[in-house]
C-alpha positions as a Python dict, from the first residue, in 0.01 Angstrom:
ca = {
    (1, 'M'): (0, 0, 0),
    (2, 'V'): (341, -99, -94),
    (3, 'T'): (437, -436, 34),
    (4, 'S'): (813, -467, 172),
    (5, 'L'): (999, -748, -61),
    (6, 'P'): (1202, -935, 209),
    (7, 'H'): (1616, -979, 161),
    (8, 'P'): (1769, -1311, 42),
    (9, 'T'): (2030, -1434, 327),
    (10, 'T'): (2248, -1561, 90),
    (11, 'S'): (2464, -1379, -207),
    (12, 'A'): (2389, -1610, -451),
    (13, 'G'): (1990, -1532, -318),
    (14, 'R'): (2080, -1150, -345),
    (15, 'D'): (2209, -1218, -680),
    (16, 'G'): (1909, -1376, -786),
    (17, 'L'): (1708, -1115, -693),
    (18, 'A'): (1876, -852, -828),
    (19, 'A'): (1882, -1009, -1149),
    (20, 'I'): (1483, -1069, -1142),
    (21, 'L'): (1451, -684, -1086),
    (22, 'A'): (1719, -568, -1326),
    (23, 'R'): (1543, -809, -1593),
    (24, 'P'): (1230, -908, -1536),
    (25, 'E'): (1120, -935, -1778),
    (26, 'E'): (1342, -1237, -1883),
    (27, 'T'): (1261, -1427, -1542),
    (28, 'V'): (1066, -1748, -1535),
    (29, 'V'): (901, -1720, -1223),
    (30, 'A'): (821, -2140, -1078),
    (31, 'L'): (599, -2222, -813),
    (32, 'D'): (424, -2499, -665),
    (33, 'F'): (85, -2548, -559),
    (34, 'D'): (17, -2736, -213),
    (35, 'G'): (192, -2578, 46),
    (36, 'T'): (341, -2296, -146),
    (37, 'L'): (-18, -2150, -379),
    (38, 'A'): (-257, -2348, -95),
    (39, 'D'): (-227, -2449, 257),
    (40, 'I'): (-173, -2850, 321),
    (41, 'V'): (-567, -2965, 443),
    (42, 'P'): (-647, -3341, 559),
    (43, 'D'): (-777, -3369, 228),
    (44, 'P'): (-627, -3326, -96),
    (45, 'E'): (-895, -3297, -301),
    (46, 'S'): (-1041, -2981, -60),
    (47, 'A'): (-729, -2803, -127),
    (48, 'R'): (-738, -2455, -301),
    (49, 'A'): (-515, -2147, -352),
    (50, 'H'): (-494, -1887, -107),
    (51, 'A'): (-725, -1627, -127),
    (52, 'G'): (-444, -1386, -243),
    (53, 'A'): (-261, -1626, -468),
    (54, 'V'): (-429, -1539, -824),
    (55, 'P'): (-429, -1170, -783),
    (56, 'A'): (-110, -1169, -694),
    (57, 'L'): (-12, -1383, -966),
    (58, 'A'): (-168, -1188, -1210),
    (59, 'A'): (-44, -882, -1078),
    (60, 'L'): (308, -988, -1119),
    (61, 'A'): (278, -1189, -1477),
    (62, 'P'): (270, -905, -1694),
    (63, 'G'): (598, -826, -1606),
    (64, 'V'): (795, -1117, -1640),
    (65, 'A'): (869, -1379, -1882),
    (66, 'S'): (632, -1645, -1765),
    (67, 'V'): (452, -1773, -1433),
    (68, 'V'): (440, -2144, -1399),
    (69, 'V'): (330, -2372, -1189),
    (70, 'V'): (504, -2725, -1117),
    (71, 'T'): (292, -2962, -915),
    (72, 'G'): (282, -3345, -895),
    (73, 'R'): (-109, -3301, -974),
    (74, 'P'): (-304, -3370, -1256),
    (75, 'A'): (-259, -3044, -1440),
    (76, 'G'): (-656, -3020, -1487),
    (77, 'V'): (-735, -3030, -1122),
    (78, 'A'): (-465, -2784, -993),
    (79, 'V'): (-599, -2572, -1287),
    (80, 'R'): (-926, -2623, -1086),
    (81, 'N'): (-836, -2632, -723),
    (82, 'G'): (-612, -2274, -821),
    (83, 'G'): (-852, -2098, -997),
    (84, 'F'): (-645, -2010, -1284),
    (85, 'A'): (-863, -2003, -1584),
    (86, 'G'): (-970, -1713, -1753),
    (87, 'V'): (-778, -1474, -1508),
    (88, 'P'): (-677, -1153, -1639),
    (89, 'G'): (-324, -1098, -1664),
    (90, 'L'): (-315, -1512, -1687),
    (91, 'E'): (-348, -1506, -2042),
    (92, 'H'): (-13, -1692, -2070),
    (93, 'L'): (-3, -1874, -1723),
    (94, 'V'): (125, -2221, -1766),
    (95, 'V'): (71, -2560, -1538),
    (96, 'L'): (339, -2853, -1545),
    (97, 'G'): (124, -3117, -1389),
    (98, 'H'): (245, -3462, -1318),
    (99, 'Y'): (605, -3329, -1261),
    (100, 'G'): (585, -3183, -1601),
    (101, 'A'): (444, -3529, -1790),
    (102, 'E'): (101, -3299, -1825),
    (103, 'R'): (109, -2955, -1940),
    (104, 'W'): (-190, -2684, -1875),
    (105, 'D'): (-114, -2365, -2125),
    (106, 'A'): (-402, -2106, -2037),
    (107, 'A'): (-343, -1937, -2416),
    (108, 'T'): (-532, -2240, -2532),
    (109, 'G'): (-671, -2411, -2275),
    (110, 'A'): (-578, -2738, -2350),
    (111, 'V'): (-375, -3015, -2149),
    (112, 'H'): (-142, -3228, -2346),
    (113, 'A'): (13, -3526, -2185),
    (114, 'A'): (250, -3815, -2206),
    (115, 'P'): (198, -4193, -2218),
    (116, 'A'): (93, -4257, -1873),
    (117, 'H'): (337, -4527, -1772),
    (118, 'P'): (180, -4910, -1725),
    (119, 'G'): (350, -4966, -1368),
    (120, 'V'): (75, -4748, -1247),
    (121, 'A'): (-210, -4947, -1277),
    (122, 'A'): (-12, -5216, -1156),
    (123, 'V'): (79, -5012, -819),
    (124, 'R'): (-329, -4951, -832),
    (125, 'A'): (-482, -5263, -785),
    (126, 'E'): (-194, -5410, -540),
    (127, 'L'): (-194, -5089, -314),
    (128, 'P'): (-546, -5214, -105),
    (129, 'G'): (-371, -5590, -9),
    (130, 'L'): (-39, -5468, 87),
    (131, 'L'): (-196, -5181, 310),
    (132, 'D'): (-415, -5478, 426),
    (133, 'R'): (-126, -5691, 514),
    (134, 'A'): (138, -5408, 679),
    (135, 'G'): (-211, -5372, 994),
    (136, 'A'): (-456, -5188, 763),
    (137, 'W'): (-300, -4808, 921),
    (138, 'P'): (-678, -4669, 1002),
    (139, 'G'): (-668, -4279, 842),
    (140, 'V'): (-397, -4447, 616),
    (141, 'W'): (-599, -4340, 289),
    (142, 'I'): (-500, -4404, -130),
    (143, 'E'): (-508, -4075, -325),
    (144, 'E'): (-547, -4155, -722),
    (145, 'K'): (-314, -3954, -920),
    (146, 'G'): (-406, -4048, -1214),
    (147, 'R'): (-41, -4062, -1342),
    (148, 'A'): (77, -4141, -985),
    (149, 'V'): (-49, -4269, -675),
    (150, 'A'): (-44, -4182, -328),
    (151, 'V'): (-46, -4269, 51),
    (152, 'H'): (-144, -4059, 294),
    (153, 'T'): (-37, -4119, 704),
    (154, 'R'): (-123, -3724, 786),
    (155, 'R'): (-510, -3858, 974),
    (156, 'A'): (-406, -4227, 1070),
    (157, 'T'): (-325, -4177, 1492),
    (158, 'D'): (38, -4211, 1456),
    (159, 'P'): (72, -4038, 1115),
    (160, 'E'): (487, -4094, 1191),
    (161, 'G'): (500, -4465, 1309),
    (162, 'A'): (305, -4533, 1018),
    (163, 'F'): (515, -4357, 705),
    (164, 'E'): (803, -4520, 914),
    (165, 'A'): (603, -4844, 850),
    (166, 'L'): (511, -4799, 525),
    (167, 'K'): (799, -4653, 344),
    (168, 'G'): (997, -5001, 291),
    (169, 'P'): (692, -5202, 207),
    (170, 'L'): (569, -4944, -58),
    (171, 'A'): (959, -4849, -205),
    (172, 'D'): (961, -5227, -316),
    (173, 'L'): (623, -5237, -473),
    (174, 'A'): (770, -4927, -652),
    (175, 'A'): (1060, -5116, -777),
    (176, 'D'): (842, -5409, -874),
    (177, 'H'): (685, -5249, -1107),
    (178, 'G'): (943, -5010, -1227),
    (179, 'L'): (823, -4695, -1018),
    (180, 'V'): (987, -4441, -761),
    (181, 'L'): (884, -4350, -410),
    (182, 'E'): (895, -4062, -351),
    (183, 'P'): (797, -3916, 66),
    (184, 'G'): (673, -3592, 140),
    (185, 'R'): (566, -3492, 489),
    (186, 'M'): (272, -3739, 549),
    (187, 'V'): (241, -3904, 214),
    (188, 'L'): (412, -4130, -9),
    (189, 'E'): (385, -4105, -375),
    (190, 'L'): (498, -4423, -611),
    (191, 'R'): (556, -4254, -996),
    (192, 'P'): (718, -4284, -1323),
    (193, 'P'): (1150, -4228, -1250),
    (194, 'G'): (1278, -3948, -1463),
    (195, 'V'): (977, -3732, -1347),
    (196, 'D'): (992, -3470, -1107),
    (197, 'K'): (978, -3141, -1074),
    (198, 'G'): (1351, -3026, -1161),
    (199, 'V'): (1363, -3222, -1480),
    (200, 'A'): (1041, -2968, -1556),
    (201, 'L'): (1162, -2650, -1496),
    (202, 'A'): (1507, -2714, -1566),
    (203, 'A'): (1347, -2790, -1937),
    (204, 'Y'): (1072, -2526, -1909),
    (205, 'V'): (1384, -2304, -1886),
    (206, 'R'): (1542, -2432, -2184),
    (207, 'E'): (1243, -2367, -2379),
    (208, 'T'): (1169, -2001, -2267),
    (209, 'G'): (1524, -1897, -2285),
    (210, 'A'): (1486, -1696, -1972),
    (211, 'G'): (1735, -1485, -1808),
    (212, 'S'): (1705, -1563, -1437),
    (213, 'V'): (1478, -1789, -1254),
    (214, 'L'): (1286, -1799, -934),
    (215, 'Y'): (1127, -2115, -770),
    (216, 'A'): (908, -2162, -462),
    (217, 'G'): (837, -2515, -324),
    (218, 'D'): (761, -2658, 47),
    (219, 'D'): (813, -3018, 69),
    (220, 'L'): (1086, -3273, -37),
    (221, 'G'): (953, -3361, -370),
    (222, 'D'): (1053, -2961, -430),
    (223, 'L'): (1394, -3000, -400),
    (224, 'P'): (1477, -3184, -733),
    (225, 'A'): (1337, -2818, -870),
    (226, 'F'): (1599, -2648, -613),
    (227, 'A'): (1870, -2877, -784),
    (228, 'A'): (1770, -2735, -1109),
    (229, 'V'): (1794, -2407, -978),
    (230, 'E'): (2137, -2422, -850),
    (231, 'K'): (2232, -2666, -1173),
    (232, 'L'): (2184, -2305, -1314),
    (233, 'R'): (2311, -2050, -1115),
    (234, 'S'): (2604, -2295, -1133),
    (235, 'D'): (2575, -2235, -1575),
    (236, 'G'): (2509, -1824, -1511),
    (237, 'T'): (2182, -1815, -1487),
    (238, 'P'): (2090, -1595, -1211),
    (239, 'G'): (1774, -1766, -975),
    (240, 'L'): (1642, -1705, -640),
    (241, 'L'): (1515, -1995, -423),
    (242, 'V'): (1180, -1923, -126),
    (243, 'C'): (1107, -2158, 102),
    (244, 'S'): (706, -2194, 206),
    (245, 'G'): (745, -2217, 537),
    (246, 'S'): (1037, -2231, 819),
    (247, 'G'): (1157, -2499, 983),
    (248, 'E'): (917, -2798, 887),
    (249, 'V'): (1112, -2934, 605),
    (250, 'P'): (1441, -2848, 662),
    (251, 'E'): (1600, -3025, 401),
    (252, 'L'): (1422, -2744, 171),
    (253, 'S'): (1465, -2474, 393),
    (254, 'D'): (1845, -2542, 468),
    (255, 'R'): (1893, -2484, 105),
    (256, 'A'): (1664, -2203, 78),
    (257, 'D'): (1814, -1839, 1),
    (258, 'L'): (1411, -1686, 159),
    (259, 'S'): (1236, -1894, 345),
    (260, 'V'): (881, -1757, 408),
    (261, 'P'): (560, -1853, 674),
    (262, 'G'): (393, -2050, 411),
    (263, 'P'): (140, -2004, 173),
    (264, 'T'): (36, -1625, 348),
    (265, 'G'): (445, -1535, 324),
    (266, 'V'): (420, -1689, -60),
    (267, 'V'): (142, -1386, -133),
    (268, 'D'): (306, -1142, 29),
    (269, 'F'): (590, -1173, -152),
    (270, 'L'): (499, -1215, -505),
    (271, 'T'): (255, -907, -357),
    (272, 'A'): (574, -772, -326),
    (273, 'L'): (813, -834, -605),
    (274, 'A'): (532, -739, -817),
    (275, 'E'): (493, -369, -696),
    (276, 'A'): (893, -363, -706),
    (277, 'V'): (855, -536, -1102),
    (278, 'R'): (590, -228, -1190),
    (279, 'G'): (804, 6, -1011),
    (280, 'A'): (1145, -128, -1209),
}
């Protein structure tokens, strides 16, 4: 069954898709994990890749230069929750975890990591006391991410109220220890500066020498990757920006060339792209 390939709404996106279809073997396909390949769930530990994600990636990967997952999660966690290891067709998949501070290569099964920032340990120790002083906000919880720490408000009685009330104190805590605060959808992440999806993606595109790039994401943390693709386009490398979700994060959807309805839409798009690439 042939799946219809959706059309980008921008001229830059149409140029990007045309370049991908003309020379897929020169294309890097880069994707966020949570909200893009996996549905957003109350407990991030229970997040798993959409049932169609791995088959779609395995069908697409042999026809393009590279498929890379760019995530804030530890690389090993993304590999486990995605079910990416040992999949025929994904022998050269790369996962850039912790915004590029960790890298897993399917070819070796190994994770390589940069040294951890000392501020993360300090923040981890102080966070429980800060949340208690802020009123404890029932339902707010801390996610340990190894090289970062995240505070989730999605389970709170008033998720948006808790999110707004905690932004200032958490930004101050992050600054005190040389970290930055990265807001997302009902989550506030404290992590080292100078490490984001845009930096990771740009470095990977340079490494591969790609002639075109596709990036799909769903949240504020994907904005740096969008900016990296926009910079590549201004320098002459065609690119396509895909937003997973229609209006949940307007800062992202307004800059996208194409919006699809969440991970199901991403899977449908990747499936259609794989069919188009095989037929090119």
